Amino acid sequence: MRKFSFACLFGLALATAFSAPGSAADVAQGEKIAKRWCAACHVVAQDQKQASVDVPTFADAARRESDQQLSAFLVDPHPKMPDLHLSRSEIADLVAYMRTLNP
Ligand code: HEC
């Protein structure tokens, strides 16, 4: 059941990320979420100097991973990272923002 709902959410996240312009991801919103919820551990912006050691920067993650991989990770985050219960539109916004760090 858990697996099923994750798969569902993932599909919805992708649908949101790649759907019509009307529901396009909001980069500015993604940046706001990143700076509020993620910057304690991750370097989330070019002008941010430090965060936790051993946590990948957003620019680095965006270089290594596709939008789909980033979305999938955020739907079902790694145990070392708190589950922040991001909505699928928040995930789409975050991924769109991360992509601007490494187009
Ligand atoms: C409490 C610290 C913490 C917070 C807060 C946090 N993260 Fe993480 N995050 C981590 C750690 C640690 C890892 C590395 C996990 C691993 O690979 O073992 C990670 C990994 C990631 C990855 C995978 C990176 C890669 O290289 O594959 C992404 C994407 C990510 N975080 C996004 C986010 C986003 C978006 C937020 C805010 C909504 C966030 N994180 C908040 C600690 C955190």
PDB file of C-alpha atoms and ligand atoms in Angstrom, residues 30 33-42 44 52-58 60-62 64-65 69-71 73-74 77-82 84-86 90-91 94-95 98, ligand 1:
ATOM      1  CA  GLY A  30      11.043  26.838  -4.985  1.00  0.00           C
ATOM      2  CA  ILE A  33      11.063  26.842   0.183  1.00  0.00           C
ATOM      3  CA  ALA A  34      14.730  25.928  -0.284  1.00  0.00           C
ATOM      4  CA  LYS A  35      15.943  28.894   1.757  1.00  0.00           C
ATOM      5  CA  ARG A  36      13.385  28.271   4.499  1.00  0.00           C
ATOM      6  CA  TRP A  37      13.497  24.477   4.853  1.00  0.00           C
ATOM      7  CA  CYS A  38      16.654  23.189   3.229  1.00  0.00           C
ATOM      8  CA  ALA A  39      19.420  25.745   3.845  1.00  0.00           C
ATOM      9  CA  ALA A  40      20.188  24.470   7.371  1.00  0.00           C
ATOM     10  CA  CYS A  41      21.781  21.391   5.806  1.00  0.00           C
ATOM     11  CA  HIS A  42      22.261  22.097   2.098  1.00  0.00           C
ATOM     12  CA  VAL A  44      20.921  25.961  -1.712  1.00  0.00           C
ATOM     13  CA  SER A  52      26.298  20.995   7.056  1.00  0.00           C
ATOM     14  CA  VAL A  53      29.389  19.105   6.050  1.00  0.00           C
ATOM     15  CA  ASP A  54      28.838  16.014   3.895  1.00  0.00           C
ATOM     16  CA  VAL A  55      25.498  17.189   2.547  1.00  0.00           C
ATOM     17  CA  PRO A  56      25.442  17.675  -1.228  1.00  0.00           C
ATOM     18  CA  THR A  57      24.829  21.226  -2.464  1.00  0.00           C
ATOM     19  CA  PHE A  58      21.730  21.768  -4.597  1.00  0.00           C
ATOM     20  CA  ASP A  60      25.822  19.529  -7.231  1.00  0.00           C
ATOM     21  CA  ALA A  61      22.672  17.409  -6.912  1.00  0.00           C
ATOM     22  CA  ALA A  62      21.193  19.162  -9.963  1.00  0.00           C
ATOM     23  CA  ARG A  64      24.278  14.691 -11.110  1.00  0.00           C
ATOM     24  CA  GLU A  65      20.562  14.029 -11.251  1.00  0.00           C
ATOM     25  CA  GLN A  69      15.457  11.668 -10.047  1.00  0.00           C
ATOM     26  CA  LEU A  70      15.284  14.782  -7.863  1.00  0.00           C
ATOM     27  CA  SER A  71      11.473  14.615  -7.735  1.00  0.00           C
ATOM     28  CA  PHE A  73      14.038  11.522  -4.099  1.00  0.00           C
ATOM     29  CA  LEU A  74      11.904  14.288  -2.593  1.00  0.00           C
ATOM     30  CA  PRO A  77      13.525  11.177   0.990  1.00  0.00           C
ATOM     31  CA  HIS A  78      16.528   9.310   2.223  1.00  0.00           C
ATOM     32  CA  PRO A  79      16.299   8.378   5.945  1.00  0.00           C
ATOM     33  CA  LYS A  80      19.196  10.710   6.837  1.00  0.00           C
ATOM     34  CA  MET A  81      17.048  13.586   5.708  1.00  0.00           C
ATOM     35  CA  PRO A  82      13.850  14.529   7.552  1.00  0.00           C
ATOM     36  CA  LEU A  84       9.340  17.359   5.253  1.00  0.00           C
ATOM     37  CA  HIS A  85       6.024  16.256   3.736  1.00  0.00           C
ATOM     38  CA  LEU A  86       6.437  18.376   0.666  1.00  0.00           C
ATOM     39  CA  GLU A  90       6.332  22.259  -3.699  1.00  0.00           C
ATOM     40  CA  ILE A  91       8.488  19.462  -5.096  1.00  0.00           C
ATOM     41  CA  LEU A  94      12.013  23.045  -5.716  1.00  0.00           C
ATOM     42  CA  VAL A  95      13.198  20.964  -8.654  1.00  0.00           C
ATOM     43  CA  MET A  98      17.444  23.510  -8.377  1.00  0.00           C
TER      44      MET A  98
HETATM   45  C1  HEC B   1      18.507  17.908   8.527  1.00  0.00           C
HETATM   46  C2  HEC B   1      19.313  18.123   7.345  1.00  0.00           C
HETATM   47  C3  HEC B   1      18.627  18.200   5.990  1.00  0.00           C
HETATM   48  C4  HEC B   1      17.590  19.030   5.609  1.00  0.00           C
HETATM   49  C5  HEC B   1      16.817  20.048   6.449  1.00  0.00           C
HETATM   50  C6  HEC B   1      17.367  18.769   4.193  1.00  0.00           C
HETATM   51  N1  HEC B   1      18.244  17.817   3.750  1.00  0.00           N
HETATM   52 FE1  HEC B   1      18.387  17.082   1.822  1.00  0.00          FE
HETATM   53  N2  HEC B   1      19.817  15.788   2.414  1.00  0.00           N
HETATM   54  C7  HEC B   1      20.376  15.711   3.681  1.00  0.00           C
HETATM   55  C8  HEC B   1      21.403  14.690   3.698  1.00  0.00           C
HETATM   56  C9  HEC B   1      22.244  14.289   4.897  1.00  0.00           C
HETATM   57  C10 HEC B   1      21.434  14.156   2.389  1.00  0.00           C
HETATM   58  C11 HEC B   1      22.326  13.039   1.867  1.00  0.00           C
HETATM   59  C12 HEC B   1      21.578  11.751   2.020  1.00  0.00           C
HETATM   60  C13 HEC B   1      22.382  10.629   1.519  1.00  0.00           C
HETATM   61  O1  HEC B   1      22.687  10.629   0.330  1.00  0.00           O
HETATM   62  O2  HEC B   1      22.676   9.739   2.313  1.00  0.00           O
HETATM   63  C14 HEC B   1      20.436  14.865   1.610  1.00  0.00           C
HETATM   64  C15 HEC B   1      20.180  14.614   0.268  1.00  0.00           C
HETATM   65  C16 HEC B   1      19.322  15.375  -0.508  1.00  0.00           C
HETATM   66  C17 HEC B   1      19.115  15.183  -1.938  1.00  0.00           C
HETATM   67  C18 HEC B   1      19.788  14.141  -2.805  1.00  0.00           C
HETATM   68  C19 HEC B   1      21.067  14.785  -3.272  1.00  0.00           C
HETATM   69  C20 HEC B   1      21.905  13.872  -4.093  1.00  0.00           C
HETATM   70  O3  HEC B   1      23.067  14.222  -4.271  1.00  0.00           O
HETATM   71  O4  HEC B   1      21.427  12.842  -4.551  1.00  0.00           O
HETATM   72  C21 HEC B   1      18.218  16.111  -2.350  1.00  0.00           C
HETATM   73  C22 HEC B   1      17.677  16.311  -3.762  1.00  0.00           C
HETATM   74  C23 HEC B   1      17.851  16.872  -1.182  1.00  0.00           C
HETATM   75  N3  HEC B   1      18.529  16.413  -0.081  1.00  0.00           N
HETATM   76  C24 HEC B   1      16.948  17.918  -1.200  1.00  0.00           C
HETATM   77  C25 HEC B   1      16.510  18.593  -0.049  1.00  0.00           C
HETATM   78  C26 HEC B   1      15.461  19.585  -0.067  1.00  0.00           C
HETATM   79  C27 HEC B   1      14.706  20.057  -1.310  1.00  0.00           C
HETATM   80  C28 HEC B   1      15.312  20.017   1.228  1.00  0.00           C
HETATM   81  C29 HEC B   1      14.346  21.051   1.745  1.00  0.00           C
HETATM   82  C30 HEC B   1      12.944  20.876   1.434  1.00  0.00           C
HETATM   83  C31 HEC B   1      16.270  19.277   2.047  1.00  0.00           C
HETATM   84  N4  HEC B   1      16.970  18.428   1.227  1.00  0.00           N
HETATM   85  C32 HEC B   1      16.421  19.423   3.425  1.00  0.00           C
HETATM   86  C33 HEC B   1      20.051  16.493   4.780  1.00  0.00           C
HETATM   87  C34 HEC B   1      19.024  17.434   4.814  1.00  0.00           C
END
